[in-house]
Short mmCIF file of C-alpha atoms and ligand atoms in Angstrom, two decimals:
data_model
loop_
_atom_site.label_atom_id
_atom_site.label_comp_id
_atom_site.label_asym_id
_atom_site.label_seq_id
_atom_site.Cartn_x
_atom_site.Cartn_y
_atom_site.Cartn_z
CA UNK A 210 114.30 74.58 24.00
CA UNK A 211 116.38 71.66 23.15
CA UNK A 212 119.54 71.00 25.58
CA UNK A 213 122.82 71.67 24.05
CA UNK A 214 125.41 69.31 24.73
CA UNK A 215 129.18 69.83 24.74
CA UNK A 216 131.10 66.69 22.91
CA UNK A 217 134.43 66.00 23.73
CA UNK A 218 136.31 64.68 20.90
CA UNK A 219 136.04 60.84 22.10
CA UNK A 220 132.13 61.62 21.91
CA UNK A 221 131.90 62.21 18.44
CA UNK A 222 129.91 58.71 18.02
CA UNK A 223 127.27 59.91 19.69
CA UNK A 224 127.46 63.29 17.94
CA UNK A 225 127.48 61.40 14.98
CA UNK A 226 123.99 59.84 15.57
CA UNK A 227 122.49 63.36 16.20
CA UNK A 228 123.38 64.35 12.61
CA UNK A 229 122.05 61.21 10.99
CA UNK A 230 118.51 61.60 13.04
CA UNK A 231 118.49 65.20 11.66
CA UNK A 232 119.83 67.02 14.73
CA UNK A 233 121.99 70.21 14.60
CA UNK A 234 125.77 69.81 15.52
CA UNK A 235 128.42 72.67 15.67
CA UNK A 236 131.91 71.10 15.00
CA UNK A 237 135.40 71.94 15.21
CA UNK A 238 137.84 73.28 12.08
CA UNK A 239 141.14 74.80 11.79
CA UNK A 240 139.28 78.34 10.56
CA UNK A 241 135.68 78.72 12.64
CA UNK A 242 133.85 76.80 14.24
CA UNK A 243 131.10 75.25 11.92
CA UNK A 244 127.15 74.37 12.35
CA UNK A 245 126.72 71.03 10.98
CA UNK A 246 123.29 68.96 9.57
CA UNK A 247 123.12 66.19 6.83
CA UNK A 248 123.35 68.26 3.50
CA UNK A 249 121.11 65.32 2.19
CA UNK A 250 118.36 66.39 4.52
CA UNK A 251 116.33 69.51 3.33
CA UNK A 252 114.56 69.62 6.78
CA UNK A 253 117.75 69.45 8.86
CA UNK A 254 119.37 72.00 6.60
CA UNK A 255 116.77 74.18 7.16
CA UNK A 256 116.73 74.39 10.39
CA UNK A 257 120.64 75.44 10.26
CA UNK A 258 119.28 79.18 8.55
CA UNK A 259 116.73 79.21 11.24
CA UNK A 260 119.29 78.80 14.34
CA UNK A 261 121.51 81.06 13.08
CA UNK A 262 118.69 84.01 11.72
CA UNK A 263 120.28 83.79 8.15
CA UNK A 264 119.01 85.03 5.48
CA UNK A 265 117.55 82.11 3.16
CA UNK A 266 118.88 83.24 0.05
CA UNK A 267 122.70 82.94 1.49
CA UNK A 268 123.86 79.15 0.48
CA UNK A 269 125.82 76.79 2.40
CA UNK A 270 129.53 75.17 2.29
CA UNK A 271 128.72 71.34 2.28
CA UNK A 272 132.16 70.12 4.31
CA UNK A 273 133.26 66.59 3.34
CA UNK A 274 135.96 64.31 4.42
CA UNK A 275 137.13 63.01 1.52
CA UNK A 276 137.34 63.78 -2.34
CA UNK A 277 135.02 60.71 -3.19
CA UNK A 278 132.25 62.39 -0.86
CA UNK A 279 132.33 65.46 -3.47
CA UNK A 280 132.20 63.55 -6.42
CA UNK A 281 128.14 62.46 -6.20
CA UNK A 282 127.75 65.92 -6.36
CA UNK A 283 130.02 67.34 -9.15
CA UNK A 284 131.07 66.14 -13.03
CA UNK A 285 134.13 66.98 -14.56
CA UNK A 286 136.36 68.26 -11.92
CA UNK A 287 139.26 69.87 -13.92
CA UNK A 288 143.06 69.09 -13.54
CA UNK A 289 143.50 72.30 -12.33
CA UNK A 290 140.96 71.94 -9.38
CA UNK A 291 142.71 68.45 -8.57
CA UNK A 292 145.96 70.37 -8.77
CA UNK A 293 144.37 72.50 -5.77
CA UNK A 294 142.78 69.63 -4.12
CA UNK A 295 146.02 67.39 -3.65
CA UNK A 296 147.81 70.44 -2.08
CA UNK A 297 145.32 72.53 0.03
CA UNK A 298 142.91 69.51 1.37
CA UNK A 299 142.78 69.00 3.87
CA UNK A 300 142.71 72.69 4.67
CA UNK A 301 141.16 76.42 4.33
CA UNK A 302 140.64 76.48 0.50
CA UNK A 303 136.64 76.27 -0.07
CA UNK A 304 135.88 75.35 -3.79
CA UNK A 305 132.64 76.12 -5.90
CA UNK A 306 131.72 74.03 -8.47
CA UNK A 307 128.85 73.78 -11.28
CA UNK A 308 127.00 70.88 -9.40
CA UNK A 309 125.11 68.49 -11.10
CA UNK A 310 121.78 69.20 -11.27
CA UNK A 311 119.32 68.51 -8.82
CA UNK A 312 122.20 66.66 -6.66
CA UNK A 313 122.32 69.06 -3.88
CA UNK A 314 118.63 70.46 -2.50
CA UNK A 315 117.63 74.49 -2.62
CA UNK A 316 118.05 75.04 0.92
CA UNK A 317 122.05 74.54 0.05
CA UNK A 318 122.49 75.56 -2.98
CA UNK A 319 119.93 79.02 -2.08
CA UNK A 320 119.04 78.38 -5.93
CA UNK A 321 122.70 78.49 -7.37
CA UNK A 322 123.88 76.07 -9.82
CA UNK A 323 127.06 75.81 -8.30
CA UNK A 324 128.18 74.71 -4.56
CA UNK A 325 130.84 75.30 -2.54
CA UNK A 326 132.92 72.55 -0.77
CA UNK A 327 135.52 72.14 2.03
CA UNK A 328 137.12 69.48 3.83
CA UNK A 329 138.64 70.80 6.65
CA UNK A 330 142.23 70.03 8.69
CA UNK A 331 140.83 68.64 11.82
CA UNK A 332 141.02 64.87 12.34
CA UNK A 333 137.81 65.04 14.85
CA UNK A 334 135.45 66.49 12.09
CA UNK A 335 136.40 64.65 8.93
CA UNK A 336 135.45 61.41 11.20
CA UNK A 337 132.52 62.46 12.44
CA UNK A 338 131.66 63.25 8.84
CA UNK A 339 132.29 59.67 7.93
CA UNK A 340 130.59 58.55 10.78
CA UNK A 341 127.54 60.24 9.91
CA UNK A 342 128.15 58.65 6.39
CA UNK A 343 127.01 62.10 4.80
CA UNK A 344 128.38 65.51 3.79
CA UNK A 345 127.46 68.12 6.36
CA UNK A 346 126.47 71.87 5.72
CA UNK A 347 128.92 74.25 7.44
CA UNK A 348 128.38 77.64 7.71
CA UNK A 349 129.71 79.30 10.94
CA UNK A 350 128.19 78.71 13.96
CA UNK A 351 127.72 82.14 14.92
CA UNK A 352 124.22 83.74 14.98
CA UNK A 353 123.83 85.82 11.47
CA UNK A 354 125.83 89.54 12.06
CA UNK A 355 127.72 88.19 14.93
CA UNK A 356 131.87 87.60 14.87
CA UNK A 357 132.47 83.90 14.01
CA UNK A 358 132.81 81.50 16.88
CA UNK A 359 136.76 80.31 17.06
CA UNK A 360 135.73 77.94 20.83
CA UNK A 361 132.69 75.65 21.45
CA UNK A 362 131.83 78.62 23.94
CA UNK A 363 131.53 80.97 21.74
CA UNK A 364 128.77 78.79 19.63
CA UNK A 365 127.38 78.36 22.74
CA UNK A 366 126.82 81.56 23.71
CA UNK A 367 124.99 82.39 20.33
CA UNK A 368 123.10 78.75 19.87
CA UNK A 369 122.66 77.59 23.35
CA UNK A 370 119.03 75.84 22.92
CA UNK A 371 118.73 76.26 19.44
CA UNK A 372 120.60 73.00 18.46
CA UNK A 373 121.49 69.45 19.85
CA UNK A 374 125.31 69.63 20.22
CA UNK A 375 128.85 71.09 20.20
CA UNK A 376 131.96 69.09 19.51
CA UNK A 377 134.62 71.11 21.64
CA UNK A 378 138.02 70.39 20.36
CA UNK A 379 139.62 73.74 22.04
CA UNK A 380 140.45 77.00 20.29
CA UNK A 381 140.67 77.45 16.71
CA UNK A 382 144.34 77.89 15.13
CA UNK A 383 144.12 79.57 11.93
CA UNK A 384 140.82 81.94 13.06
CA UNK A 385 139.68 83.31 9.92
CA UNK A 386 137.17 81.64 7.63
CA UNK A 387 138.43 79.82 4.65
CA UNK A 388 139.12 81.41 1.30
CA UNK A 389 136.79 80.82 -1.25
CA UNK A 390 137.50 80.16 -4.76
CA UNK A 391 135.06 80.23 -7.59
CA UNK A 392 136.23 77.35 -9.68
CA UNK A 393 132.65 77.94 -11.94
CA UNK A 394 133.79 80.68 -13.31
CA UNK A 395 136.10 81.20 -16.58
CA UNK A 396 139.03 81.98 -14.38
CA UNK A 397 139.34 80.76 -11.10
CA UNK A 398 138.19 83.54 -8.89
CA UNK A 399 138.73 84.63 -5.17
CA UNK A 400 135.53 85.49 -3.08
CA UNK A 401 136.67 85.53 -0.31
CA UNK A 402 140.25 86.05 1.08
CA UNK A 403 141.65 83.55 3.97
CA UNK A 404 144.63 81.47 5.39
CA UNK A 405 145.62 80.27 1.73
CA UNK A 406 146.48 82.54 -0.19
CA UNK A 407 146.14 83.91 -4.26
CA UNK A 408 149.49 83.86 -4.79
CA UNK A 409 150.02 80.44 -3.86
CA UNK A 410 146.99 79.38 -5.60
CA UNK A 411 148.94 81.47 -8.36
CA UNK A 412 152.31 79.86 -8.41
CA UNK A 413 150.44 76.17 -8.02
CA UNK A 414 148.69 76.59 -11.63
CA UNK A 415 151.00 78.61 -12.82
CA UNK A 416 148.49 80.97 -13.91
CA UNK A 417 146.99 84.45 -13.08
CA UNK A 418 143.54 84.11 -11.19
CA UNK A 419 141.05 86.65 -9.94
CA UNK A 420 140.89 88.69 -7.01
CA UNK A 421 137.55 90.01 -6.02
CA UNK A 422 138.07 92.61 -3.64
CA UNK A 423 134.38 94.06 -3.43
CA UNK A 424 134.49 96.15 -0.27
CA UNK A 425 131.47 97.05 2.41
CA UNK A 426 129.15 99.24 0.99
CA UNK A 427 129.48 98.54 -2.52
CA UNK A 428 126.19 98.49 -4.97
CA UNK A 429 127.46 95.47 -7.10
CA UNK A 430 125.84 92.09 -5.52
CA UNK A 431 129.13 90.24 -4.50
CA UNK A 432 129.59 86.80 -6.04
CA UNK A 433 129.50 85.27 -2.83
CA UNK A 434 125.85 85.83 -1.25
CA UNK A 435 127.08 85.98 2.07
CA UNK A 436 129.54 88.91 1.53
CA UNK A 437 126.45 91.64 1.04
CA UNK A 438 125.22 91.48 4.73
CA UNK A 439 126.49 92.98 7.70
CA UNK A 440 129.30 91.08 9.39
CA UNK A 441 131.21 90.71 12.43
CA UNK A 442 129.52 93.60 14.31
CA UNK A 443 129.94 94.00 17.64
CA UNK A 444 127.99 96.20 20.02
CA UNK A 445 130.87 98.69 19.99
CA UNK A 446 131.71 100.95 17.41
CA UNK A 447 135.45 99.55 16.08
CA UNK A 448 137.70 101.99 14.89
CA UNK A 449 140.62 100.59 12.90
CA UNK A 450 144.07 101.90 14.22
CA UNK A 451 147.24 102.03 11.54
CA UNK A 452 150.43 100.83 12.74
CA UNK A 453 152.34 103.88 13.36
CA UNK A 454 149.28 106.15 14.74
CA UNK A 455 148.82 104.30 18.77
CA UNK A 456 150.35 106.93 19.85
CA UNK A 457 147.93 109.49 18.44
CA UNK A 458 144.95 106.98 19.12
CA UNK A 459 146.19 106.69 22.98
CA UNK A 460 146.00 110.82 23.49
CA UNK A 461 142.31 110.76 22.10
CA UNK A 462 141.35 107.87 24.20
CA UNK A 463 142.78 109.46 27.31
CA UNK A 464 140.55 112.39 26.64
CA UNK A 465 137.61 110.48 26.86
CA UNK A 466 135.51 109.85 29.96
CA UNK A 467 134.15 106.43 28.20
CA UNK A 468 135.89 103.21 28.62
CA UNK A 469 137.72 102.19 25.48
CA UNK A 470 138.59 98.69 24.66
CA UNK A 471 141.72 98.47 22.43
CA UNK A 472 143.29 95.47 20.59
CA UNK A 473 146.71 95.51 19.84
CA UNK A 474 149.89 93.51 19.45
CA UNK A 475 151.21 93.20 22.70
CA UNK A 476 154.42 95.53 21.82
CA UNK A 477 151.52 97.98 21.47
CA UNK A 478 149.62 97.38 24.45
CA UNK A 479 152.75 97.79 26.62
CA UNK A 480 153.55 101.74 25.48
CA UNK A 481 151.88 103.73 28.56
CA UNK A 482 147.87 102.33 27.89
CA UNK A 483 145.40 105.34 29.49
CA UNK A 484 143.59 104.48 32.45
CA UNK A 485 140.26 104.20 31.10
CA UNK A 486 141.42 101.50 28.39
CA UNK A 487 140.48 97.83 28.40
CA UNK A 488 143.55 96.00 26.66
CA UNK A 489 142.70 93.18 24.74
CA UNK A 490 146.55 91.27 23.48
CA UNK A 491 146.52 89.96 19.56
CA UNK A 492 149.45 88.20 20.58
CA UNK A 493 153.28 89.52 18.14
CA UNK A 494 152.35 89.10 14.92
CA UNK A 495 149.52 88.70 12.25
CA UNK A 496 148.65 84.92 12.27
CA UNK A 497 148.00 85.55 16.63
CA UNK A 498 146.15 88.38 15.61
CA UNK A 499 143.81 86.20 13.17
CA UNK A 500 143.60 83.74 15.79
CA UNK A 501 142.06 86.18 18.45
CA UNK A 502 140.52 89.06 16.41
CA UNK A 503 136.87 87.69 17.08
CA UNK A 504 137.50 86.28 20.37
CA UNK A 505 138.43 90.13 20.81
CA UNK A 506 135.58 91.38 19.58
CA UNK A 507 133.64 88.91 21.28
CA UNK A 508 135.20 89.40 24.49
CA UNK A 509 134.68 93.13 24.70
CA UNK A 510 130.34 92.43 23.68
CA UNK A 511 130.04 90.03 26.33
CA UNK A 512 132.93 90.28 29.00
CA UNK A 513 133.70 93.73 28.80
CA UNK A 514 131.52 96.72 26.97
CA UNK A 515 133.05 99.69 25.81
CA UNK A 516 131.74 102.25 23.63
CA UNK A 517 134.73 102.09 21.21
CA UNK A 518 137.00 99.39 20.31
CA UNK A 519 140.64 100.92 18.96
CA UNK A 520 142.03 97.63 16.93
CA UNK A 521 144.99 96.97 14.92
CA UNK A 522 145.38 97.51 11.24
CA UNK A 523 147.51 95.23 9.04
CA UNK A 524 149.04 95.72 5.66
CA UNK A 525 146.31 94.42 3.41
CA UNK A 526 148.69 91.50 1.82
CA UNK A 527 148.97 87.35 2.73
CA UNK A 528 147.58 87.04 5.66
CA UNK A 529 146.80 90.56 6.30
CA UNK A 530 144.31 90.61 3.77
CA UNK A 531 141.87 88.29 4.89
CA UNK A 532 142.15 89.87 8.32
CA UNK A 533 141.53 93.11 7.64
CA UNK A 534 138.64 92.21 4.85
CA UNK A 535 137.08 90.93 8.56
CA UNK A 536 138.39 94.04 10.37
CA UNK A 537 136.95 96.27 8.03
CA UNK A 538 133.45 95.07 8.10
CA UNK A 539 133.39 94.65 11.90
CA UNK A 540 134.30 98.73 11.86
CA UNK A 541 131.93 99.05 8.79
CA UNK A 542 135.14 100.52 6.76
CA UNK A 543 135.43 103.44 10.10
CA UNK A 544 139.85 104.16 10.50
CA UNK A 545 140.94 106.44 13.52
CA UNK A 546 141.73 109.84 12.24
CA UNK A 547 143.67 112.14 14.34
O1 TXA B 29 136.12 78.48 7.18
C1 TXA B 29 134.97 78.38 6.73
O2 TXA B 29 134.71 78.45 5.51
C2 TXA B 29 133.84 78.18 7.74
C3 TXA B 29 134.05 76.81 8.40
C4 TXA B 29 132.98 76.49 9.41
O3 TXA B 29 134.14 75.81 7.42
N1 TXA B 29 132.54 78.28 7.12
C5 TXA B 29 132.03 79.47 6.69
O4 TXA B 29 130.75 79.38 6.14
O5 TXA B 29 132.63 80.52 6.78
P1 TXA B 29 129.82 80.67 5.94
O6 TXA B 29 128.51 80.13 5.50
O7 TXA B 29 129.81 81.47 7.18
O8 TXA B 29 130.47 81.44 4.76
C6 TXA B 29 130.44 80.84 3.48
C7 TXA B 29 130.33 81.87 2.40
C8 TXA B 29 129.04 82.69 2.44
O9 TXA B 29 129.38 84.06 2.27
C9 TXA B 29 128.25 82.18 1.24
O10 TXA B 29 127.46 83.19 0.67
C10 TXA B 29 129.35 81.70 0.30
O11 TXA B 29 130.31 81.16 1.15
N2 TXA B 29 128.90 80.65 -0.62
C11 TXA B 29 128.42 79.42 -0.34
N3 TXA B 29 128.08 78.75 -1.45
C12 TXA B 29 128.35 79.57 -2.49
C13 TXA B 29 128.21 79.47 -3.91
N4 TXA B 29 127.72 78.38 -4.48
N5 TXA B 29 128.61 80.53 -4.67
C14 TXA B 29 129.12 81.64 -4.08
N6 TXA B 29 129.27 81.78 -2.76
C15 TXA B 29 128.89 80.78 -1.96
MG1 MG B 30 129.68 83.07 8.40
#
């Protein structure tokens, strides 16, 4: 068992020197928290699938801090993707890219001839990426199947012994992973729904792209590996709760004799909550409720466990989408029906 230490933000030198000796360390974004190792070293990379129990065949975002860092790795970036550079980067837009061959090892890639890169909007990570000197892998550090972890406490909890270091820069802001867009394809496709969204991506090229909304359950392999496994799934079963139905949802939890956890807006949680219900406040409105849906779910696993969780469905547009695509999977597609 290795012994995990927490970084604070002045430590990142330190943190730095894990990375280039191979070591494992989780790291602050504006989305997730990541799980970092030198995306030049196969070994170190390796051990990122093994820490986390994912699946081998499920490739890697390789997080850099500046546009030069991505450039060893791809040819011919295209106006349009420079377009979407300039304006999103730093930030939650994650690009894929035909990479030139052989550039990036299997163990990133899972096989693919394309990659997917990021350079996140937090100050403390892009320099300990140019610290290290080297692009660092970056899934979330969550273990596989668990909700991603949006505090250094949350990696903790899942990783604790499994890897050298966590660089704790406080709670995340935006709380949902970044969107994805497949910039190998013929037109620029979305994966993976987050903070940034289509129709901006939309208005900036001035052309239609490609929304790929494949939903749980679904026999079609999903363009991005990652999407076909079980996500976000916390001990309790989550039952997603429209807008105008609490009241309806609060009479069937007062029936129960189980303890109920339920996450709401706080307007929400303040109609008359049954005794037997474990309020858990997304905050007023749908960027608080991004920010603390898997602290939620997180909270009621570890802190407080209920047999259901009641939580809040959005409408399924700008931010809403890429919550509820999150929502959905934790509840494995399950809606409260009166
Ligand atoms: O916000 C984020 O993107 C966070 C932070 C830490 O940067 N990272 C993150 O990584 O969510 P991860 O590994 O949990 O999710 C990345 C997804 C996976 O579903 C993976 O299958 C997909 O991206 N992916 C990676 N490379 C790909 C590629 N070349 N083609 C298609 N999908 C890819
Ligand atoms: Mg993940």
């Amino acid at each position: 068992m290795l012994i995990t230490k927490i970084y604070k933000t002045d430590e990142i030198t330190e943190a730095a020197d894990e990375l280039k000796k191979g070591e494992l360390i989780a790291f602050p974004t504006e989305t997730v928290y990541g799980l970092g190792a030198d995306a030049t070293n196969e070994q170190a990379v390796k051990r990122v699938y093994m820490a986390k129990g994912r699946p081998s065949d499920n490739p890697l975002i390789v997080t850099v801090a500046s546009f030069e860092m991505m450039e060893k790795y791809v040819d011919n970036i295209s106006q349009n993707a420079q377009k979407l550079i300039e304006h999103f980067w730093p930030g939650s837009l994650t690009l894929i890219f035909k990479i030139k061959p052989g550039s990036l090892s299997r163990a990133v890639t899972g096989g693919l001839e394309t990659a997917a890169f990021r350079m996140p909007d937090n100050a403390v990570t892009r320099k300990l990426i140019n610290l290290a000197g080297v692009p660092i892998v970056g899934p979330s550090a969550n273990s596989s199947g668990k909700p991603s972890p949006t505090t250094a406490q949350h990696v903790f909890h899942d990783l604790e012994g499994r890897i050298a270091g966590i660089v704790d820069d406080g709670a995340t802001t935006v709380g949902v992973e970044s969107t994805i867009l497949d910039m190998s394809s013929e037109v620029p496709t979305i994966l993976r729904p987050g903070a940034v969204l289509g129709e901006e991506i939309e208005q900036l090229l001035g052309e239609k792209i490609i929304f790929d909304r494949h939903k749980v359950g679904e026999k079609e392999t999903p363009k991005a590996p990652g999407m076909k496994y079980k996500h976000y799934a916390p001990d309790a079963q989550v039952l997603i709760v429209k807008q105008k139905e609490w009241n309806v949802a609060y009479d069937w939890a007062k029936k129960s004799n189980k303890k109920i956890g339920i996450m709401a807006l706080n307007t929400d949680l303040e109609k008359n909550l049954p005794d037997n219900c474990i309020p858990y406040d997304l905050g007023s409105d749908i960027h608080t409720a991004s920010q603390r849906l898997f602290a939620g779910l997180r909270y009621f696993d570890n802190e407080q466990p209920v047999k259901w969780i009641l939580a809040a469905g959005f409408a399924e547009k700008g931010l809403g989408a890429a919550y509820m695509n999150r929502l959905r999977k934790s509840a494995g597609d399950r809606f409260f029906e009166k």
